[in-house]
PDB file of C-alpha atoms in Angstrom:
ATOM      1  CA  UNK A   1       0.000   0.000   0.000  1.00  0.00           C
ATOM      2  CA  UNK A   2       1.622   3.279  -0.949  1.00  0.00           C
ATOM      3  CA  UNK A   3       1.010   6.201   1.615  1.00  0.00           C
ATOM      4  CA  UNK A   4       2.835   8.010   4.539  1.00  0.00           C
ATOM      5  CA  UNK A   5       3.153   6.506   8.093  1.00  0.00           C
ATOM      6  CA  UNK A   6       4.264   8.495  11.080  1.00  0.00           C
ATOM      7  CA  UNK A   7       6.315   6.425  14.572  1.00  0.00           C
ATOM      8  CA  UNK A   8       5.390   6.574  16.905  1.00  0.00           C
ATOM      9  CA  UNK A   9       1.822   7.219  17.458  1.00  0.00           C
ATOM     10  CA  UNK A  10       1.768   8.276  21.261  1.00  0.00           C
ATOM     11  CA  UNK A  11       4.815   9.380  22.739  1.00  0.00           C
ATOM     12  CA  UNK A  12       5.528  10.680  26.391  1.00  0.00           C
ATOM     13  CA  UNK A  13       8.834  12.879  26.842  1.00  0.00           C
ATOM     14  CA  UNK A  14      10.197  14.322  29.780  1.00  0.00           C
ATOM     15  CA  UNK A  15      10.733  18.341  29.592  1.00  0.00           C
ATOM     16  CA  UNK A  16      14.493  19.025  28.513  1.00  0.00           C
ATOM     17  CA  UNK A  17      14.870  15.940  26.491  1.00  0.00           C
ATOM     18  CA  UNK A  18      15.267  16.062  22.296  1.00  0.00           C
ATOM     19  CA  UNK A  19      12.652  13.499  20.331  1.00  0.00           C
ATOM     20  CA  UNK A  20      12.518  12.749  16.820  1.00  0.00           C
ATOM     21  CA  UNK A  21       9.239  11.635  15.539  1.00  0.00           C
ATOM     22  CA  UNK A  22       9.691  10.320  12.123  1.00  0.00           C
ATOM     23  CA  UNK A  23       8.343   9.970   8.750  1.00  0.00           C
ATOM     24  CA  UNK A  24       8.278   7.998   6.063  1.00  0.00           C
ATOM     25  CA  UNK A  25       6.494   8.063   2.451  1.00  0.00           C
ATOM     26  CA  UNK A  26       6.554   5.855  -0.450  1.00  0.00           C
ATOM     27  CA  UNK A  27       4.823   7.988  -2.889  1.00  0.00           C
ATOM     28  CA  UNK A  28       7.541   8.997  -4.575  1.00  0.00           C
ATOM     29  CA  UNK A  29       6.391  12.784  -3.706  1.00  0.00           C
ATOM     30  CA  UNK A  30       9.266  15.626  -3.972  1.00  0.00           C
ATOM     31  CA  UNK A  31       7.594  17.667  -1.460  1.00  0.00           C
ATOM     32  CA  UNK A  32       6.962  16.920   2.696  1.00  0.00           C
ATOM     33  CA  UNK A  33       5.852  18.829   5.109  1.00  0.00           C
ATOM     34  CA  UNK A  34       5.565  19.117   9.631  1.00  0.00           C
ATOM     35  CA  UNK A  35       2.708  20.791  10.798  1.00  0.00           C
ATOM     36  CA  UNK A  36       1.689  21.140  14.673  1.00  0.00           C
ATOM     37  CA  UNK A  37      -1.939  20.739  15.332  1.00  0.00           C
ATOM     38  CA  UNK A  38      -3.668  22.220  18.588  1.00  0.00           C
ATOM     39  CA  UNK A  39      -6.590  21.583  19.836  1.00  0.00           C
ATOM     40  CA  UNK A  40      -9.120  24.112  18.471  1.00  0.00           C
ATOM     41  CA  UNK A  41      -6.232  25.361  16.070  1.00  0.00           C
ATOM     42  CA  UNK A  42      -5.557  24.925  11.959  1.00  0.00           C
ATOM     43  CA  UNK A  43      -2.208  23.244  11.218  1.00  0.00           C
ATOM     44  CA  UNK A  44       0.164  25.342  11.319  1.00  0.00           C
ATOM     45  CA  UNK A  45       3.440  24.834   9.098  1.00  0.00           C
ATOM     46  CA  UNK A  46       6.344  23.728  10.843  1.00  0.00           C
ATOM     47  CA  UNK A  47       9.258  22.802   8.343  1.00  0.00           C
ATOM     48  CA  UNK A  48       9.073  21.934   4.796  1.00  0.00           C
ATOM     49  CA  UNK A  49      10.742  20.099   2.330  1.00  0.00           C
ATOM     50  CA  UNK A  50      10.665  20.365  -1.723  1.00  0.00           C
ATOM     51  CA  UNK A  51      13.593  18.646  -2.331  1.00  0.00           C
ATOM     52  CA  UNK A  52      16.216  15.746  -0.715  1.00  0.00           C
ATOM     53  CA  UNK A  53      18.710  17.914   0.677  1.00  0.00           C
ATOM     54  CA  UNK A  54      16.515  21.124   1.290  1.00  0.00           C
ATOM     55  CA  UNK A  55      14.176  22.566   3.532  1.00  0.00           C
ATOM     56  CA  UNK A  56      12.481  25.343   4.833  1.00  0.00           C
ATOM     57  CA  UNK A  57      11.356  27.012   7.854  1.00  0.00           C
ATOM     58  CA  UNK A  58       7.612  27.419   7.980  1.00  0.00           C
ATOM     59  CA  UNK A  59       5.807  29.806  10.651  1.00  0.00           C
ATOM     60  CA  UNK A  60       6.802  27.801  14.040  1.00  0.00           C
ATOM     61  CA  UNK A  61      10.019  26.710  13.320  1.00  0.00           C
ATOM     62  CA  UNK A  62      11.896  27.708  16.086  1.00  0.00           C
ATOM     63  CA  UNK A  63      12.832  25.141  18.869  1.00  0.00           C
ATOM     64  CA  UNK A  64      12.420  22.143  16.076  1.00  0.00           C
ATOM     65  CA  UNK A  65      14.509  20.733  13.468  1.00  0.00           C
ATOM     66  CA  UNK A  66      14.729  18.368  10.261  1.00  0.00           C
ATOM     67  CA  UNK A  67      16.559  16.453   7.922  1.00  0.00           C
ATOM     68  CA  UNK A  68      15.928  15.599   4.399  1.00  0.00           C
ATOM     69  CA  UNK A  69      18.667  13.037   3.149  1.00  0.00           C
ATOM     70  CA  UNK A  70      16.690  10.757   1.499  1.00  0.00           C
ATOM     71  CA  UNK A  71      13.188  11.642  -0.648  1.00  0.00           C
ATOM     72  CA  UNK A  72      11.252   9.171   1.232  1.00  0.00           C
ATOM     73  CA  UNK A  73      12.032  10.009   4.705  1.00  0.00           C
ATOM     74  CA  UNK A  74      11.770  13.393   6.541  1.00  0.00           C
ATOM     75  CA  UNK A  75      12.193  13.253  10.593  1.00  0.00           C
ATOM     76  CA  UNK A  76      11.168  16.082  12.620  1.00  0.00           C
ATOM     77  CA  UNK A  77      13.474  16.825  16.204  1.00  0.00           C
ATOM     78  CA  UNK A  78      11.388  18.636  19.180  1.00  0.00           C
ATOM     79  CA  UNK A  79      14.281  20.142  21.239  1.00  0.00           C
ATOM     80  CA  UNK A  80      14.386  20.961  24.367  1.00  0.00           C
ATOM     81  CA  UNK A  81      13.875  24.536  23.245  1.00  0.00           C
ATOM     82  CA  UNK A  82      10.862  24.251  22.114  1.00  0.00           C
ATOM     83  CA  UNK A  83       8.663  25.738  24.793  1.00  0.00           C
ATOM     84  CA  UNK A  84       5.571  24.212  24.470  1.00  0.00           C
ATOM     85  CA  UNK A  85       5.914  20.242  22.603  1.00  0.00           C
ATOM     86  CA  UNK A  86       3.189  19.082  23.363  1.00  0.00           C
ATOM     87  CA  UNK A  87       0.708  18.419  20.628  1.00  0.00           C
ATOM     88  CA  UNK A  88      -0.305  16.792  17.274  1.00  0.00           C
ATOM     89  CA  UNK A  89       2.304  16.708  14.857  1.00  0.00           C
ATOM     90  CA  UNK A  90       1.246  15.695  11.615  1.00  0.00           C
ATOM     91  CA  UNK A  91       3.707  15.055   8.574  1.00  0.00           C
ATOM     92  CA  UNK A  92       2.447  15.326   4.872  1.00  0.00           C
ATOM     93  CA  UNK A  93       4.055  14.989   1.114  1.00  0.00           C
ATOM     94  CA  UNK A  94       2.247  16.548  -2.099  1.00  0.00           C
ATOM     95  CA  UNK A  95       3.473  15.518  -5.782  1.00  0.00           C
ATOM     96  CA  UNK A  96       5.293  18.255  -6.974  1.00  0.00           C
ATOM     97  CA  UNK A  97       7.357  20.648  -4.951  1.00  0.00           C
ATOM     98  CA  UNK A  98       6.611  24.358  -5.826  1.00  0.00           C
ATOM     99  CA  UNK A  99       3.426  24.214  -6.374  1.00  0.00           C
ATOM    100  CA  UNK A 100       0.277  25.136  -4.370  1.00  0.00           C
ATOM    101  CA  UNK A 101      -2.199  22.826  -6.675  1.00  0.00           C
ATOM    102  CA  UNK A 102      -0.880  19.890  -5.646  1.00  0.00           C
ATOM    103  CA  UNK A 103      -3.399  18.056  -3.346  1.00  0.00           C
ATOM    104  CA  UNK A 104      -1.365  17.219   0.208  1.00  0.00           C
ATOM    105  CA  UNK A 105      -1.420  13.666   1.829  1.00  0.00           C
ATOM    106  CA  UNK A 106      -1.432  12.820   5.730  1.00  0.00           C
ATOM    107  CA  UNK A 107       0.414  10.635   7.999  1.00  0.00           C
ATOM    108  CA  UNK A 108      -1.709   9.606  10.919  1.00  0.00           C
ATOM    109  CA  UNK A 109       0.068  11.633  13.079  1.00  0.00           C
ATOM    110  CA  UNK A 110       2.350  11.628  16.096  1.00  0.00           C
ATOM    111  CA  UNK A 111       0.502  12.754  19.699  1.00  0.00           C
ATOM    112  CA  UNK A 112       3.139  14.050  21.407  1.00  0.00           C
ATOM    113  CA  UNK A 113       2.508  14.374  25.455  1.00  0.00           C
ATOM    114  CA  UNK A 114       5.432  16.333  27.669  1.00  0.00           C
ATOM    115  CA  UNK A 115       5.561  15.203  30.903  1.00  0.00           C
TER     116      UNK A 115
ATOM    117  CA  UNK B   1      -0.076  38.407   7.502  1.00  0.00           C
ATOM    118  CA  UNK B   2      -2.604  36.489   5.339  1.00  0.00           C
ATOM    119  CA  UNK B   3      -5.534  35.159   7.062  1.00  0.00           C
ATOM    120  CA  UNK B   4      -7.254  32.269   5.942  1.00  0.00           C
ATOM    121  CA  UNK B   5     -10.900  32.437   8.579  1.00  0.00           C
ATOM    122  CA  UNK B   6     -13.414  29.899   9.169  1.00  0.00           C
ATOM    123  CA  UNK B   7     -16.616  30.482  10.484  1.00  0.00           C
ATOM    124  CA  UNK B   8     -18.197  29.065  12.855  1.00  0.00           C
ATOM    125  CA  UNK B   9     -16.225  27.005  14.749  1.00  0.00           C
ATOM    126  CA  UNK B  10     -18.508  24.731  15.891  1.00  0.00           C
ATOM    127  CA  UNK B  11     -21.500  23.398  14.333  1.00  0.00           C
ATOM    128  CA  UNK B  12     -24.121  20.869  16.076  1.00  0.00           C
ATOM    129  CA  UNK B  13     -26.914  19.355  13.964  1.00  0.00           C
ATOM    130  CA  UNK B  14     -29.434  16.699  14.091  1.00  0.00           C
ATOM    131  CA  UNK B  15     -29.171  14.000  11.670  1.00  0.00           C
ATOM    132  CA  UNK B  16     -31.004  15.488   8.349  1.00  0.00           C
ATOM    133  CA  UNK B  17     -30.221  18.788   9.010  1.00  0.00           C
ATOM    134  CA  UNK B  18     -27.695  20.691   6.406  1.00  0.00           C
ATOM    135  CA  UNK B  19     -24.438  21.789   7.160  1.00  0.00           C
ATOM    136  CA  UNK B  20     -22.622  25.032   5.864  1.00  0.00           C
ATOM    137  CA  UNK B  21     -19.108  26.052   6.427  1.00  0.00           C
ATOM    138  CA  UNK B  22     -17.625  29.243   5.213  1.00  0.00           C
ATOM    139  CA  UNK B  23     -13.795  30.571   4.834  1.00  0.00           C
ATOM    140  CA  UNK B  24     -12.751  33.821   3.793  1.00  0.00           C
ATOM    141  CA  UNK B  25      -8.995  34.771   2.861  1.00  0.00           C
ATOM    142  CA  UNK B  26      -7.502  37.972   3.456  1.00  0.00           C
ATOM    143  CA  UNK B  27      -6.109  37.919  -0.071  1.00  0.00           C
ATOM    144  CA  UNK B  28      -7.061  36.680  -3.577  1.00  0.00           C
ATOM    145  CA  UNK B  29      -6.217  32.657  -4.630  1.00  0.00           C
ATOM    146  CA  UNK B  30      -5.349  30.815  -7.479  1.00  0.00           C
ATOM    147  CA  UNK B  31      -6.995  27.913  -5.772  1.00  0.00           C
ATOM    148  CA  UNK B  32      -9.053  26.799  -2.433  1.00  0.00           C
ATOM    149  CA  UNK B  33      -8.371  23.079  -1.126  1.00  0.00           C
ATOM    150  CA  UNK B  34     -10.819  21.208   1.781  1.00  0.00           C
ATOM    151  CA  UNK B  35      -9.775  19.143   3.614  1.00  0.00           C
ATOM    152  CA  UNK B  36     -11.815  16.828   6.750  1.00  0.00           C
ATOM    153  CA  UNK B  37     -10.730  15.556   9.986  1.00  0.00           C
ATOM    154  CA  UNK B  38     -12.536  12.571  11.543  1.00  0.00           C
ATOM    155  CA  UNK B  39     -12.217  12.640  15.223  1.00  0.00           C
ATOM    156  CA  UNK B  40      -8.936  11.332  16.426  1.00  0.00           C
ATOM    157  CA  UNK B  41      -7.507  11.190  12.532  1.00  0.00           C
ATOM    158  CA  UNK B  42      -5.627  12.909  10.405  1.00  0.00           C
ATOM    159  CA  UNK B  43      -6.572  15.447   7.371  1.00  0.00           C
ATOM    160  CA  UNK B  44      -7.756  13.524   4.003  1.00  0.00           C
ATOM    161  CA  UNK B  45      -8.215  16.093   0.932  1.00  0.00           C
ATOM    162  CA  UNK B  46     -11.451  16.595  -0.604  1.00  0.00           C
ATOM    163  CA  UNK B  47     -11.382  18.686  -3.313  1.00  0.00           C
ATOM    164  CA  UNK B  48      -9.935  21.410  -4.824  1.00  0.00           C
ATOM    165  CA  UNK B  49     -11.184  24.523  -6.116  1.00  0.00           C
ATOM    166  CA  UNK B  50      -9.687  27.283  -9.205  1.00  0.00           C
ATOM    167  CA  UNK B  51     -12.222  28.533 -11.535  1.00  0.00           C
ATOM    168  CA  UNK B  52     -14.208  32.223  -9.648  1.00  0.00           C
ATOM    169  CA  UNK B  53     -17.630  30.990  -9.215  1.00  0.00           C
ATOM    170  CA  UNK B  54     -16.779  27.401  -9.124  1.00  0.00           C
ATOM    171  CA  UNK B  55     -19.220  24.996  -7.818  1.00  0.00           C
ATOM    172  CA  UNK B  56     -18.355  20.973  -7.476  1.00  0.00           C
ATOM    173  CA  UNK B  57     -20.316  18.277  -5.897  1.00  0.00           C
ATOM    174  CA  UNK B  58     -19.310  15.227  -4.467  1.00  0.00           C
ATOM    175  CA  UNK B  59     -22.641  13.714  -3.446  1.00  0.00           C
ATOM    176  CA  UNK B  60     -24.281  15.159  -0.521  1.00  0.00           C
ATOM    177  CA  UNK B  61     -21.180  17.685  -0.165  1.00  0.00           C
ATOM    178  CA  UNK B  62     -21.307  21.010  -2.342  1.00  0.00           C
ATOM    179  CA  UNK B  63     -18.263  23.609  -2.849  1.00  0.00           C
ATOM    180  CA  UNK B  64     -18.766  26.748  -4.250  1.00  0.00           C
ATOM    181  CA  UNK B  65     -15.512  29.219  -4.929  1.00  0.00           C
ATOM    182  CA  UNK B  66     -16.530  32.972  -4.551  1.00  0.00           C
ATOM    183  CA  UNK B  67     -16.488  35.025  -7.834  1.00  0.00           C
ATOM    184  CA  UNK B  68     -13.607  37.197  -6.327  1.00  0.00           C
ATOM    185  CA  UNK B  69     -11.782  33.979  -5.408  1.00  0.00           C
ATOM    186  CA  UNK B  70     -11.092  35.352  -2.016  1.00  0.00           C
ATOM    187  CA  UNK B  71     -14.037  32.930  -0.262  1.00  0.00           C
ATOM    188  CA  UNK B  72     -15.420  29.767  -0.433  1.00  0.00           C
ATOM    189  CA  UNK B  73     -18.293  27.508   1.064  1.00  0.00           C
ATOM    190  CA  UNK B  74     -19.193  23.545   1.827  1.00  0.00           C
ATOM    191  CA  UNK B  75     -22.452  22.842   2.070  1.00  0.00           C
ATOM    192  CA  UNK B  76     -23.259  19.787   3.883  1.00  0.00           C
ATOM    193  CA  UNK B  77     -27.132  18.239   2.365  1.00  0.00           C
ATOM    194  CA  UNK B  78     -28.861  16.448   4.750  1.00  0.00           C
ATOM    195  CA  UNK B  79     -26.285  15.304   7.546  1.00  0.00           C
ATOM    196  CA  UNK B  80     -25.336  11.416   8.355  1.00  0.00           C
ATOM    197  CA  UNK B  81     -23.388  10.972  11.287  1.00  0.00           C
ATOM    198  CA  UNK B  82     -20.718   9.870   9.014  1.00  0.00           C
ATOM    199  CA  UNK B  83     -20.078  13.636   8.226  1.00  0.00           C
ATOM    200  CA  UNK B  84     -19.080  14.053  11.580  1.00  0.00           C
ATOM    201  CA  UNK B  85     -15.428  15.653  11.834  1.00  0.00           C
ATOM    202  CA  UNK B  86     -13.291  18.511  11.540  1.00  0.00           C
ATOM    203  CA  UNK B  87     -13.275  20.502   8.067  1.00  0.00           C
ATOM    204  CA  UNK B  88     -10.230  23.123   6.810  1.00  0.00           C
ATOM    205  CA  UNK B  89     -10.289  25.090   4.385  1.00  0.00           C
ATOM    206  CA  UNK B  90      -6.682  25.947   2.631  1.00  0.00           C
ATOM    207  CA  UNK B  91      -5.131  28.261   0.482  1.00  0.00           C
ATOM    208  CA  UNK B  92      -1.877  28.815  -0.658  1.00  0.00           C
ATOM    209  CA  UNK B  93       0.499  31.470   1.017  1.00  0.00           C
ATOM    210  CA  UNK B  94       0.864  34.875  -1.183  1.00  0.00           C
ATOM    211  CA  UNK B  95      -2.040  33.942  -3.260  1.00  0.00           C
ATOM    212  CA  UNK B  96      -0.725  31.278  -5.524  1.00  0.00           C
ATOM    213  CA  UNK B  97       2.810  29.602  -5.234  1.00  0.00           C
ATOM    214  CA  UNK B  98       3.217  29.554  -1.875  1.00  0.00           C
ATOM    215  CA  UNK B  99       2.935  26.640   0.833  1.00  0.00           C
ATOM    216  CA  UNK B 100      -0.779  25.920   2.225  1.00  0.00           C
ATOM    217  CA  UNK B 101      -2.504  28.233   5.074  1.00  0.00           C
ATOM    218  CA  UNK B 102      -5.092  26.336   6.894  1.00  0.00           C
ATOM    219  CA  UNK B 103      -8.357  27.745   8.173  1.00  0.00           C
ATOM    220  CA  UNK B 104      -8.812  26.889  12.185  1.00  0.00           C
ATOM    221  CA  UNK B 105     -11.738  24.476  10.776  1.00  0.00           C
ATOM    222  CA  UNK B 106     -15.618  23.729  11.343  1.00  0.00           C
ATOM    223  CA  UNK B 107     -16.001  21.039  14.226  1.00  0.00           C
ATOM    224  CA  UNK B 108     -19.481  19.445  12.910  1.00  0.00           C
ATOM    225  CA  UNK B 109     -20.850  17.137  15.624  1.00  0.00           C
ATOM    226  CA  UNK B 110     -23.983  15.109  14.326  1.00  0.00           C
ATOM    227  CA  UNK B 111     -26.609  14.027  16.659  1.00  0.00           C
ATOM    228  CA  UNK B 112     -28.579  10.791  15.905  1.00  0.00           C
TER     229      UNK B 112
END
């Protein structure tokens, strides 16, 4: 089945410790994307991707980071510096990069709880 | 900044009762995506929008895109309480090219 999946699903983390919640597509899609989800809230863009080897800060990048050395994969890092981790991180991909058209597919989604 | 707004919030119907859901954007847009949430999922696309004064259907569901491209509405036709979810409107950042800008979405609970 082609699609994106997100690991973990839940995942507890004690304050001043670095996670990386990662994902993984095999839709051969250029472009990937973080968002943060909270409750009540839109998504709002975290990092994105267009290309292996480039990415982007979105509007909430600070206290996160990302990698993007292979097309299929793009892991997101909560650091200890971001103030407020917990939430719903959600990871998507769209066809092309560039382009606004392009229809965006979801991971399920990482519930991240800081304890 | 751009502003992509949803109005309301919250929506609670009975079963057979329609559902509308608006979103307005601070700027003009190439294009207007929807999106729905199920409760406890994540985001799955449902259509996409370009043409001013577009109107789609996808059965029960209805999208128009305002002539001025700037707003759009769902219209929900008779509710089911599989319709419950979350619903987001998007458009893209500057007006066309840029990355998606989600709408804070319409929670639509269905009563039985």
């Amino acid at each position: 089945d082609g699609g994106i999946t997100q690991s973990p699903k839940y995942l507890f983390r004690k304050e001043g410790q670095n996670v990386t919640l990662s994902c993984e597509q095999n839709l051969n899609h250029d472009a990937m994307y973080w968002y943060r989800q909270d409750p009540g809230q839109g998504l709002r863009l975290i990092y994105y991707s267009q290309i292996v080897n480039d990415f982007q800060k979105g509007d909430i990048a600070e206290g996160y980071s990302v990698s993007r050395e292979k097309k299929e994969s793009f892991p997101l890092t909560v650091t200890s510096a971001q103030k407020n981790p917990t939430a719903f991180y959600l990871c998507a991909s769209s066809i092309g990069s560039g382009s606004s058209y392009n229809e965006q597919f979801f991971g399920p989604g990482t519930r991240l709880t800081v304890l | 900044g751009q502003q992509v707004m949803q109005i309301p919030q919250y929506q609670h119907v009975q079963e057979g009762e329609d559902f509308t859901t608006y979103c307005n954007s601070s700027t003009t847009l190439s294009n207007i995506q929807w999106y729905k949430q199920r409760p406890g999922g994540h985001p799955v696309f449902l259509i996409q929008l370009v043409k001013s004064g577009e109107v789609k259907k996808q059965k029960r569901l209805t999208f128009q895109f305002g002539e001025a491209k700037k707003n759009s509405s769902l219209h929900i036709t008779a509710t089911q309480t599989t319709d419950v979810g979350t619903y987001f409107c998007a458009g893209p950042e500057g007006g066309s090219q840029g990355n998606l800008i989600f709408g804070k979405g319409t929670k639509l609970s269905v009563k039985p």
